[in-house]
Amino acid sequence: MSTTERPRILVVGGGYVGLYAARRILKKMRYGEATVTVVDPRSYMTYQPFLPETAAGSISPRHVVVPLRRVLPGAEVLTGRVTTIDQDRKVALVEPLVGESYELPFDYLVIALGAVSRTFPIPGLAENGIGMKGVEEAMALRNHVLEQLDKADSTTDEDVRRKALTFVFVGGGFAGAETVGEVEDMARDAAKYYPNVKREDMRFILVDAADRILPEVGPQLGAWGLEHLRERGIEVYLGTSLKSCVDKHVVLANGLEVDASTIVWTAGVKPNPALAKFGLPLGPRGHVDTAATLQVKGTDYIWAAGDNAQIPDLASGEGAWCPPNAQHALRQAKVLGDNVISGMRGFPQHDYRHANKGAVAGLGLHKGVAMIVLGKKTKIRLKGRLAWYMHRGYHGLAVPTWNRKIRVLADWTLGMFLKREVVSLGAIENPREEFYEAARPAPATAVAAAAVSAPSPRKAGDNQPAAEKAAAS
């Protein structure tokens, strides 16, 4: 950690906004003008729109994350959490991965903590649910689904088999619809290699409390997406919710009960709860309340953007707020970075304004929906293969750094010629288990049992044959 006397710009969070804001600041500031410090529990940023394809094996997990230290060579990157902020002293308390917490002074502050999964007190959800907010969860979901196919193919117990082949997804927004579409696609391909598993044996269920799915692309494309998923054999229950999943026994509000080995939770996000400890003004839903300049209201040295901020949407009119998506996060980060430099130099701040350009979603290989907004009244709606190309094209350009763009493109290109991998690496969650079993000391009871079962040592003369013993006598 640097002990420089230069002004410190502290960026709390290394996600999409934190990464791009720090890059913008480093690019705009003069040499030695300030120290940029980024604090995040992970040393990498995750491009979340690619998580469904990561869960399906279309993109390598390492290619959807961007290492902060490599992309921000001019910044300090601290792996830890900011637990509290003292605004009067301008000091943040940092809790590193190991060791004691310490205070870190700052002059300018950027809040970019992002969001976490929005959950409810549903019995069994914490113990049995799988989220889709991080690359670790996407990898775990892929390994878990393939492991269930392994179990179903190998067992003779029909109840175990039925439970292993039942997959429940809660949430019909982008994350839920894309994930169930990609995972169903992967499971359908993988079933070709399992003699005792067919697609007809699997049961995919999508649940949402709203009356439609994919609200981000409008009612028409949402209706097409719903029909498309149902044509693929995916059961979709709208206007209902998950009541319980204790011991992986799923109970829905509409009365449906089913045993499911896989329960995926994608029912929205909420601002990071850590914001409540920072002493910042918060909106009704827990977001940091900011002005159009992205400055936190009531301050002139704190900025916030992205999923953890409540930002006026000037392009949509009074009372509207910017939706939490990558389209806004990227542009907000650039404006934020410019405003931090302006604030440091005493120049005026600029408002953030961006009109929605549309939305794209992939529902598996060669399947997707896209809505392109060309003006206030002009919207182009696409579906199927062309929309899927637009989905990949947009996100392929939006993923940070050319390094990751090229790697993702290479994954997609290889996928055109090579078959999808269907290897489950479930043991990766407990990689030391096999070694531990081999290396751990044997229990005392086992040692005693081995001693009892071992042959008794022979006494002197026991090596003589019985005939020689008789002759000697």
PDB file of N, CA, C and O in Angstrom, residues 359-394:
ATOM      1  N   ALA A 359     -32.253  -3.387 -26.068  1.00  0.00           N
ATOM      2  CA  ALA A 359     -31.801  -4.505 -25.234  1.00  0.00           C
ATOM      3  C   ALA A 359     -31.721  -5.763 -26.079  1.00  0.00           C
ATOM      4  O   ALA A 359     -32.442  -5.913 -27.068  1.00  0.00           O
ATOM      5  N   VAL A 360     -30.813  -6.648 -25.697  1.00  0.00           N
ATOM      6  CA  VAL A 360     -30.644  -7.922 -26.401  1.00  0.00           C
ATOM      7  C   VAL A 360     -30.547  -9.036 -25.365  1.00  0.00           C
ATOM      8  O   VAL A 360     -30.084  -8.834 -24.245  1.00  0.00           O
ATOM      9  N   ALA A 361     -30.998 -10.223 -25.748  1.00  0.00           N
ATOM     10  CA  ALA A 361     -30.939 -11.375 -24.848  1.00  0.00           C
ATOM     11  C   ALA A 361     -30.757 -12.644 -25.662  1.00  0.00           C
ATOM     12  O   ALA A 361     -31.363 -12.805 -26.730  1.00  0.00           O
ATOM     13  N   GLY A 362     -29.916 -13.544 -25.164  1.00  0.00           N
ATOM     14  CA  GLY A 362     -29.720 -14.843 -25.797  1.00  0.00           C
ATOM     15  C   GLY A 362     -30.437 -15.923 -25.021  1.00  0.00           C
ATOM     16  O   GLY A 362     -30.422 -15.932 -23.787  1.00  0.00           O
ATOM     17  N   LEU A 363     -31.057 -16.838 -25.740  1.00  0.00           N
ATOM     18  CA  LEU A 363     -31.813 -17.927 -25.116  1.00  0.00           C
ATOM     19  C   LEU A 363     -31.242 -19.285 -25.487  1.00  0.00           C
ATOM     20  O   LEU A 363     -31.960 -20.271 -25.582  1.00  0.00           O
ATOM     21  N   GLY A 364     -29.925 -19.331 -25.698  1.00  0.00           N
ATOM     22  CA  GLY A 364     -29.285 -20.557 -26.135  1.00  0.00           C
ATOM     23  C   GLY A 364     -28.651 -20.341 -27.495  1.00  0.00           C
ATOM     24  O   GLY A 364     -28.762 -19.258 -28.087  1.00  0.00           O
ATOM     25  N   LEU A 365     -27.995 -21.356 -28.016  1.00  0.00           N
ATOM     26  CA  LEU A 365     -27.330 -21.229 -29.313  1.00  0.00           C
ATOM     27  C   LEU A 365     -28.336 -20.907 -30.411  1.00  0.00           C
ATOM     28  O   LEU A 365     -29.350 -21.593 -30.574  1.00  0.00           O
ATOM     29  N   HIS A 366     -28.052 -19.824 -31.155  1.00  0.00           N
ATOM     30  CA  HIS A 366     -28.836 -19.420 -32.323  1.00  0.00           C
ATOM     31  C   HIS A 366     -30.250 -18.992 -31.976  1.00  0.00           C
ATOM     32  O   HIS A 366     -31.120 -18.958 -32.839  1.00  0.00           O
ATOM     33  N   LYS A 367     -30.492 -18.637 -30.710  1.00  0.00           N
ATOM     34  CA  LYS A 367     -31.841 -18.238 -30.300  1.00  0.00           C
ATOM     35  C   LYS A 367     -31.736 -16.992 -29.426  1.00  0.00           C
ATOM     36  O   LYS A 367     -30.931 -16.943 -28.495  1.00  0.00           O
ATOM     37  N   GLY A 368     -32.529 -15.970 -29.747  1.00  0.00           N
ATOM     38  CA  GLY A 368     -32.464 -14.756 -28.950  1.00  0.00           C
ATOM     39  C   GLY A 368     -33.537 -13.769 -29.325  1.00  0.00           C
ATOM     40  O   GLY A 368     -34.348 -13.992 -30.241  1.00  0.00           O
ATOM     41  N   VAL A 369     -33.574 -12.646 -28.598  1.00  0.00           N
ATOM     42  CA  VAL A 369     -34.499 -11.546 -28.881  1.00  0.00           C
ATOM     43  C   VAL A 369     -33.702 -10.247 -28.785  1.00  0.00           C
ATOM     44  O   VAL A 369     -32.738 -10.144 -28.029  1.00  0.00           O
ATOM     45  N   ALA A 370     -34.114  -9.253 -29.559  1.00  0.00           N
ATOM     46  CA  ALA A 370     -33.415  -7.965 -29.552  1.00  0.00           C
ATOM     47  C   ALA A 370     -34.398  -6.856 -29.864  1.00  0.00           C
ATOM     48  O   ALA A 370     -35.257  -7.004 -30.744  1.00  0.00           O
ATOM     49  N   MET A 371     -34.285  -5.759 -29.139  1.00  0.00           N
ATOM     50  CA  MET A 371     -35.079  -4.563 -29.402  1.00  0.00           C
ATOM     51  C   MET A 371     -34.109  -3.396 -29.573  1.00  0.00           C
ATOM     52  O   MET A 371     -33.322  -3.099 -28.667  1.00  0.00           O
ATOM     53  N   ILE A 372     -34.154  -2.761 -30.725  1.00  0.00           N
ATOM     54  CA  ILE A 372     -33.265  -1.637 -31.035  1.00  0.00           C
ATOM     55  C   ILE A 372     -34.095  -0.368 -31.077  1.00  0.00           C
ATOM     56  O   ILE A 372     -35.096  -0.289 -31.808  1.00  0.00           O
ATOM     57  N   VAL A 373     -33.695   0.624 -30.309  1.00  0.00           N
ATOM     58  CA  VAL A 373     -34.410   1.897 -30.246  1.00  0.00           C
ATOM     59  C   VAL A 373     -33.651   2.907 -31.096  1.00  0.00           C
ATOM     60  O   VAL A 373     -32.507   3.259 -30.793  1.00  0.00           O
ATOM     61  N   LEU A 374     -34.278   3.391 -32.164  1.00  0.00           N
ATOM     62  CA  LEU A 374     -33.651   4.346 -33.060  1.00  0.00           C
ATOM     63  C   LEU A 374     -34.095   5.777 -32.783  1.00  0.00           C
ATOM     64  O   LEU A 374     -33.432   6.723 -33.167  1.00  0.00           O
ATOM     65  N   GLY A 375     -35.200   5.936 -32.126  1.00  0.00           N
ATOM     66  CA  GLY A 375     -35.716   7.252 -31.784  1.00  0.00           C
ATOM     67  C   GLY A 375     -36.777   7.114 -30.717  1.00  0.00           C
ATOM     68  O   GLY A 375     -36.950   6.053 -30.117  1.00  0.00           O
ATOM     69  N   LYS A 376     -37.485   8.186 -30.472  1.00  0.00           N
ATOM     70  CA  LYS A 376     -38.512   8.142 -29.438  1.00  0.00           C
ATOM     71  C   LYS A 376     -39.646   7.190 -29.792  1.00  0.00           C
ATOM     72  O   LYS A 376     -40.272   6.603 -28.913  1.00  0.00           O
ATOM     73  N   LYS A 377     -39.911   7.036 -31.063  1.00  0.00           N
ATOM     74  CA  LYS A 377     -41.034   6.201 -31.473  1.00  0.00           C
ATOM     75  C   LYS A 377     -40.631   5.027 -32.361  1.00  0.00           C
ATOM     76  O   LYS A 377     -41.463   4.168 -32.665  1.00  0.00           O
ATOM     77  N   THR A 378     -39.383   4.973 -32.784  1.00  0.00           N
ATOM     78  CA  THR A 378     -38.951   3.929 -33.708  1.00  0.00           C
ATOM     79  C   THR A 378     -38.238   2.814 -32.957  1.00  0.00           C
ATOM     80  O   THR A 378     -37.208   3.058 -32.322  1.00  0.00           O
ATOM     81  N   LYS A 379     -38.809   1.633 -33.029  1.00  0.00           N
ATOM     82  CA  LYS A 379     -38.212   0.475 -32.397  1.00  0.00           C
ATOM     83  C   LYS A 379     -38.199  -0.691 -33.378  1.00  0.00           C
ATOM     84  O   LYS A 379     -39.192  -0.946 -34.055  1.00  0.00           O
ATOM     85  N   ILE A 380     -37.051  -1.351 -33.463  1.00  0.00           N
ATOM     86  CA  ILE A 380     -36.924  -2.531 -34.318  1.00  0.00           C
ATOM     87  C   ILE A 380     -36.861  -3.756 -33.419  1.00  0.00           C
ATOM     88  O   ILE A 380     -36.028  -3.823 -32.507  1.00  0.00           O
ATOM     89  N   ARG A 381     -37.737  -4.711 -33.662  1.00  0.00           N
ATOM     90  CA  ARG A 381     -37.796  -5.918 -32.856  1.00  0.00           C
ATOM     91  C   ARG A 381     -37.344  -7.112 -33.685  1.00  0.00           C
ATOM     92  O   ARG A 381     -37.869  -7.338 -34.776  1.00  0.00           O
ATOM     93  N   LEU A 382     -36.385  -7.842 -33.156  1.00  0.00           N
ATOM     94  CA  LEU A 382     -35.847  -9.006 -33.857  1.00  0.00           C
ATOM     95  C   LEU A 382     -35.932 -10.223 -32.952  1.00  0.00           C
ATOM     96  O   LEU A 382     -35.896 -10.108 -31.729  1.00  0.00           O
ATOM     97  N   LYS A 383     -36.011 -11.385 -33.540  1.00  0.00           N
ATOM     98  CA  LYS A 383     -36.060 -12.622 -32.768  1.00  0.00           C
ATOM     99  C   LYS A 383     -35.399 -13.732 -33.556  1.00  0.00           C
ATOM    100  O   LYS A 383     -35.237 -13.654 -34.781  1.00  0.00           O
ATOM    101  N   GLY A 384     -34.983 -14.779 -32.858  1.00  0.00           N
ATOM    102  CA  GLY A 384     -34.351 -15.920 -33.502  1.00  0.00           C
ATOM    103  C   GLY A 384     -32.855 -15.738 -33.697  1.00  0.00           C
ATOM    104  O   GLY A 384     -32.162 -15.116 -32.897  1.00  0.00           O
ATOM    105  N   ARG A 385     -32.356 -16.254 -34.809  1.00  0.00           N
ATOM    106  CA  ARG A 385     -30.919 -16.278 -35.062  1.00  0.00           C
ATOM    107  C   ARG A 385     -30.327 -14.877 -35.224  1.00  0.00           C
ATOM    108  O   ARG A 385     -29.249 -14.598 -34.704  1.00  0.00           O
ATOM    109  N   LEU A 386     -31.015 -13.996 -35.939  1.00  0.00           N
ATOM    110  CA  LEU A 386     -30.481 -12.654 -36.159  1.00  0.00           C
ATOM    111  C   LEU A 386     -30.346 -11.906 -34.830  1.00  0.00           C
ATOM    112  O   LEU A 386     -29.343 -11.218 -34.588  1.00  0.00           O
ATOM    113  N   ALA A 387     -31.340 -12.045 -33.975  1.00  0.00           N
ATOM    114  CA  ALA A 387     -31.267 -11.403 -32.658  1.00  0.00           C
ATOM    115  C   ALA A 387     -30.118 -11.981 -31.839  1.00  0.00           C
ATOM    116  O   ALA A 387     -29.456 -11.270 -31.082  1.00  0.00           O
ATOM    117  N   TRP A 388     -29.901 -13.276 -31.997  1.00  0.00           N
ATOM    118  CA  TRP A 388     -28.797 -13.926 -31.270  1.00  0.00           C
ATOM    119  C   TRP A 388     -27.456 -13.379 -31.740  1.00  0.00           C
ATOM    120  O   TRP A 388     -26.566 -13.131 -30.927  1.00  0.00           O
ATOM    121  N   TYR A 389     -27.304 -13.148 -33.036  1.00  0.00           N
ATOM    122  CA  TYR A 389     -26.080 -12.543 -33.560  1.00  0.00           C
ATOM    123  C   TYR A 389     -25.887 -11.133 -32.979  1.00  0.00           C
ATOM    124  O   TYR A 389     -24.767 -10.730 -32.634  1.00  0.00           O
ATOM    125  N   MET A 390     -26.971 -10.396 -32.874  1.00  0.00           N
ATOM    126  CA  MET A 390     -26.869  -9.048 -32.319  1.00  0.00           C
ATOM    127  C   MET A 390     -26.492  -9.107 -30.839  1.00  0.00           C
ATOM    128  O   MET A 390     -25.714  -8.275 -30.353  1.00  0.00           O
ATOM    129  N   HIS A 391     -27.032 -10.075 -30.135  1.00  0.00           N
ATOM    130  CA  HIS A 391     -26.698 -10.256 -28.723  1.00  0.00           C
ATOM    131  C   HIS A 391     -25.200 -10.503 -28.552  1.00  0.00           C
ATOM    132  O   HIS A 391     -24.534  -9.848 -27.751  1.00  0.00           O
ATOM    133  N   ARG A 392     -24.671 -11.412 -29.324  1.00  0.00           N
ATOM    134  CA  ARG A 392     -23.239 -11.713 -29.224  1.00  0.00           C
ATOM    135  C   ARG A 392     -22.391 -10.545 -29.722  1.00  0.00           C
ATOM    136  O   ARG A 392     -21.343 -10.235 -29.145  1.00  0.00           O
ATOM    137  N   GLY A 393     -22.832  -9.899 -30.773  1.00  0.00           N
ATOM    138  CA  GLY A 393     -22.063  -8.779 -31.295  1.00  0.00           C
ATOM    139  C   GLY A 393     -21.972  -7.632 -30.306  1.00  0.00           C
ATOM    140  O   GLY A 393     -20.891  -7.063 -30.090  1.00  0.00           O
ATOM    141  N   TYR A 394     -23.108  -7.298 -29.697  1.00  0.00           N
ATOM    142  CA  TYR A 394     -23.115  -6.182 -28.753  1.00  0.00           C
ATOM    143  C   TYR A 394     -22.228  -6.474 -27.549  1.00  0.00           C
ATOM    144  O   TYR A 394     -21.374  -5.670 -27.172  1.00  0.00           O
TER     145      TYR A 394
END
